[in-house]
Amino acid sequence: SAQQTTLHEEHSLYRNIVVAQNGTERCMLFRARRGMGRESCKDMANPKEFVFEYASMMLGSLFLNPSPKRILIIGLGGGTLPEALQEMLPDATIHTVEIDPAVEQIAYDYFNYVPGPNTENFISDGRVFVKRAANDPGKYDLVMLDAFESDYIPEHMLTQEFLEEVKAIMTLDGVVAAN
């Protein structure tokens, strides 16, 4: 098997982040409570193929609403989901929300993440962003909750109150997909 190489290590405001590569697979790892958890991985030789099954499952939400006009993704990681959605739905407006500016920078530097012309990244706590978005006239047709660590989901994004806040920023036929 190929040897794992560490490409980058950083202690951000929120966590220890490591970018490691094993063969063509590059992963962003967060120092989890037990060891290292793989948060975002990309096969650099086949960048359009998902490494994690959950990403494909999240895109299954498009069966319920196949042409969302406005999409919100909470949790950027390496940018896998917004990149796939940009390609599939080039006219959709995509907002990504990532609490950790270091994660956004690593997505650019190590995962070749390039936001499309209709994609905007916000550095914010996802819950705060959702609360503020309730005051905006534009609603989301698709909300993807992808803020997680391998053994942990932020508690304030697991509450019924948070899901009610998400519902308030969605269109009537909007869909929520959660990792």
Short mmCIF file of C-alpha atoms in Angstrom, two decimals, residues 12-177:
data_model
loop_
_atom_site.label_atom_id
_atom_site.label_comp_id
_atom_site.label_asym_id
_atom_site.label_seq_id
_atom_site.Cartn_x
_atom_site.Cartn_y
_atom_site.Cartn_z
CA SER A 12 -6.69 26.72 13.65
CA LEU A 13 -8.91 28.65 16.00
CA TYR A 14 -11.19 25.57 16.26
CA ARG A 15 -9.13 22.42 15.75
CA ASN A 16 -5.94 20.74 14.63
CA ILE A 17 -6.08 20.19 10.87
CA VAL A 18 -3.86 17.84 8.88
CA VAL A 19 -3.82 17.39 5.12
CA ALA A 20 -2.45 13.96 4.25
CA GLN A 21 -2.12 12.04 1.01
CA ASN A 22 -2.07 8.29 0.51
CA GLY A 23 -1.55 7.38 -3.15
CA THR A 24 -3.88 9.70 -5.08
CA GLU A 25 -6.29 10.14 -2.15
CA ARG A 26 -5.88 13.43 -0.29
CA CYS A 27 -7.74 13.96 2.97
CA MET A 28 -8.40 16.79 5.39
CA LEU A 29 -8.21 15.32 8.87
CA PHE A 30 -9.39 16.91 12.08
CA ARG A 31 -7.91 15.83 15.37
CA ALA A 32 -10.98 14.09 16.72
CA ARG A 33 -11.63 13.05 20.30
CA ARG A 34 -10.21 9.62 19.46
CA GLY A 35 -7.39 9.77 16.93
CA MET A 36 -7.80 11.37 13.52
CA GLY A 37 -11.06 11.56 11.60
CA ARG A 38 -11.23 11.94 7.83
CA GLU A 39 -13.42 14.98 7.21
CA SER A 40 -13.01 15.52 3.50
CA CYS A 41 -11.20 13.41 0.93
CA LYS A 42 -10.58 13.78 -2.78
CA ASP A 43 -9.05 11.37 -5.26
CA MET A 44 -6.66 13.80 -6.96
CA ALA A 45 -6.47 11.52 -10.02
CA ASN A 46 -10.30 11.38 -10.31
CA PRO A 47 -11.43 14.60 -8.63
CA LYS A 48 -15.07 14.29 -9.77
CA GLU A 49 -15.58 10.93 -8.06
CA PHE A 50 -16.71 11.00 -4.44
CA VAL A 51 -14.50 9.20 -1.94
CA PHE A 52 -17.27 9.08 0.68
CA GLU A 53 -20.63 7.43 -0.03
CA TYR A 54 -22.49 9.99 2.05
CA ALA A 55 -21.74 12.71 -0.54
CA SER A 56 -23.58 10.73 -3.23
CA MET A 57 -26.39 10.10 -0.77
CA MET A 58 -26.67 13.85 -0.08
CA LEU A 59 -27.05 14.45 -3.82
CA GLY A 60 -29.96 12.00 -3.70
CA SER A 61 -31.92 14.98 -2.33
CA LEU A 62 -32.07 16.18 -5.95
CA PHE A 63 -34.58 13.39 -6.66
CA LEU A 64 -37.03 15.32 -4.45
CA ASN A 65 -36.25 18.72 -5.96
CA PRO A 66 -34.22 18.23 -9.16
CA SER A 67 -33.59 21.88 -10.02
CA PRO A 68 -33.05 23.96 -6.89
CA LYS A 69 -32.40 27.64 -7.64
CA ARG A 70 -30.83 28.51 -4.25
CA ILE A 71 -28.71 26.07 -2.26
CA LEU A 72 -27.19 26.43 1.20
CA ILE A 73 -24.37 24.11 2.31
CA ILE A 74 -23.31 24.31 5.94
CA GLY A 75 -19.78 22.94 6.24
CA LEU A 76 -17.28 23.38 3.39
CA GLY A 77 -14.57 20.81 4.00
CA GLY A 78 -12.60 20.39 0.80
CA GLY A 79 -15.44 21.82 -1.30
CA THR A 80 -16.60 18.50 -2.77
CA LEU A 81 -20.35 19.13 -2.53
CA PRO A 82 -20.39 22.72 -3.84
CA GLU A 83 -18.13 21.73 -6.75
CA ALA A 84 -20.41 18.85 -7.75
CA LEU A 85 -23.51 21.03 -7.46
CA GLN A 86 -21.88 23.86 -9.45
CA GLU A 87 -21.25 21.45 -12.29
CA MET A 88 -24.69 19.81 -12.14
CA LEU A 89 -26.66 23.04 -11.63
CA PRO A 90 -24.62 25.86 -13.20
CA ASP A 91 -27.46 28.39 -12.86
CA ALA A 92 -28.12 27.72 -9.16
CA THR A 93 -26.98 30.18 -6.50
CA ILE A 94 -24.89 28.31 -3.94
CA HIS A 95 -24.00 29.64 -0.50
CA THR A 96 -21.48 27.74 1.59
CA VAL A 97 -21.01 28.42 5.28
CA GLU A 98 -17.84 27.38 7.08
CA ILE A 99 -17.01 28.41 10.64
CA ASP A 100 -13.26 27.94 10.26
CA PRO A 101 -11.39 30.25 7.85
CA ALA A 102 -8.47 27.79 7.92
CA VAL A 103 -10.70 25.08 6.40
CA GLU A 104 -11.69 27.43 3.57
CA GLN A 105 -8.04 28.28 2.85
CA ILE A 106 -7.05 24.59 2.87
CA ALA A 107 -9.90 23.83 0.43
CA TYR A 108 -8.35 26.36 -1.97
CA ASP A 109 -4.72 25.42 -1.40
CA TYR A 110 -4.87 21.62 -1.18
CA PHE A 111 -8.19 20.51 -2.74
CA ASN A 112 -8.21 22.82 -5.78
CA TYR A 113 -11.56 24.22 -4.67
CA VAL A 114 -12.74 26.94 -7.03
CA PRO A 115 -16.09 28.58 -6.28
CA GLY A 116 -18.16 29.07 -9.41
CA PRO A 117 -19.55 32.44 -10.51
CA ASN A 118 -22.81 31.77 -8.60
CA THR A 119 -21.13 30.41 -5.47
CA GLU A 120 -20.42 32.54 -2.42
CA ASN A 121 -18.55 31.37 0.68
CA PHE A 122 -19.38 32.78 4.11
CA ILE A 123 -17.19 32.40 7.19
CA SER A 124 -19.74 32.05 9.97
CA ASP A 125 -21.22 29.67 12.48
CA GLY A 126 -23.92 27.81 10.51
CA ARG A 127 -26.57 28.41 13.14
CA VAL A 128 -25.87 32.15 13.26
CA PHE A 129 -25.98 32.28 9.45
CA VAL A 130 -29.36 30.48 9.39
CA LYS A 131 -30.81 32.83 12.04
CA ARG A 132 -29.70 35.88 10.03
CA ALA A 133 -30.97 34.38 6.76
CA ALA A 134 -34.48 34.30 8.24
CA ASN A 135 -34.54 38.08 7.65
CA ASP A 136 -33.62 37.75 3.95
CA PRO A 137 -36.36 37.61 1.31
CA GLY A 138 -34.62 34.80 -0.63
CA LYS A 139 -35.43 31.28 0.50
CA TYR A 140 -33.43 28.10 -0.14
CA ASP A 141 -34.69 25.17 -2.21
CA LEU A 142 -32.00 22.86 -0.85
CA VAL A 143 -30.14 22.97 2.47
CA MET A 144 -27.27 20.54 3.06
CA LEU A 145 -26.09 20.12 6.63
CA ASP A 146 -22.53 18.87 6.38
CA ALA A 147 -20.93 20.38 9.50
CA PHE A 148 -19.49 17.42 11.31
CA GLU A 149 -16.39 15.80 12.65
CA SER A 150 -15.84 12.06 12.44
CA ASP A 151 -17.29 11.46 15.90
CA TYR A 152 -19.11 14.70 16.57
CA ILE A 153 -21.85 16.99 15.25
CA PRO A 154 -22.06 20.46 16.83
CA GLU A 155 -24.83 20.14 19.44
CA HIS A 156 -26.47 23.42 18.52
CA MET A 157 -27.10 21.96 15.04
CA LEU A 158 -28.86 18.88 16.41
CA THR A 159 -31.73 20.65 18.13
CA GLN A 160 -35.36 20.82 17.06
CA GLU A 161 -35.06 24.62 17.35
CA PHE A 162 -32.26 24.68 14.77
CA LEU A 163 -34.27 22.53 12.35
CA GLU A 164 -37.22 24.93 12.82
CA GLU A 165 -34.86 27.81 11.96
CA VAL A 166 -33.72 25.93 8.83
CA LYS A 167 -37.35 25.34 7.85
CA ALA A 168 -37.98 29.09 8.11
CA ILE A 169 -35.38 29.86 5.41
CA MET A 170 -36.68 27.24 2.95
CA THR A 171 -39.15 27.31 0.10
CA LEU A 172 -42.33 25.26 0.53
CA ASP A 173 -40.95 22.41 -1.59
CA GLY A 174 -37.44 22.81 -0.18
CA VAL A 175 -35.37 19.80 0.87
CA VAL A 176 -32.94 19.33 3.77
CA ALA A 177 -30.16 16.76 3.42
#
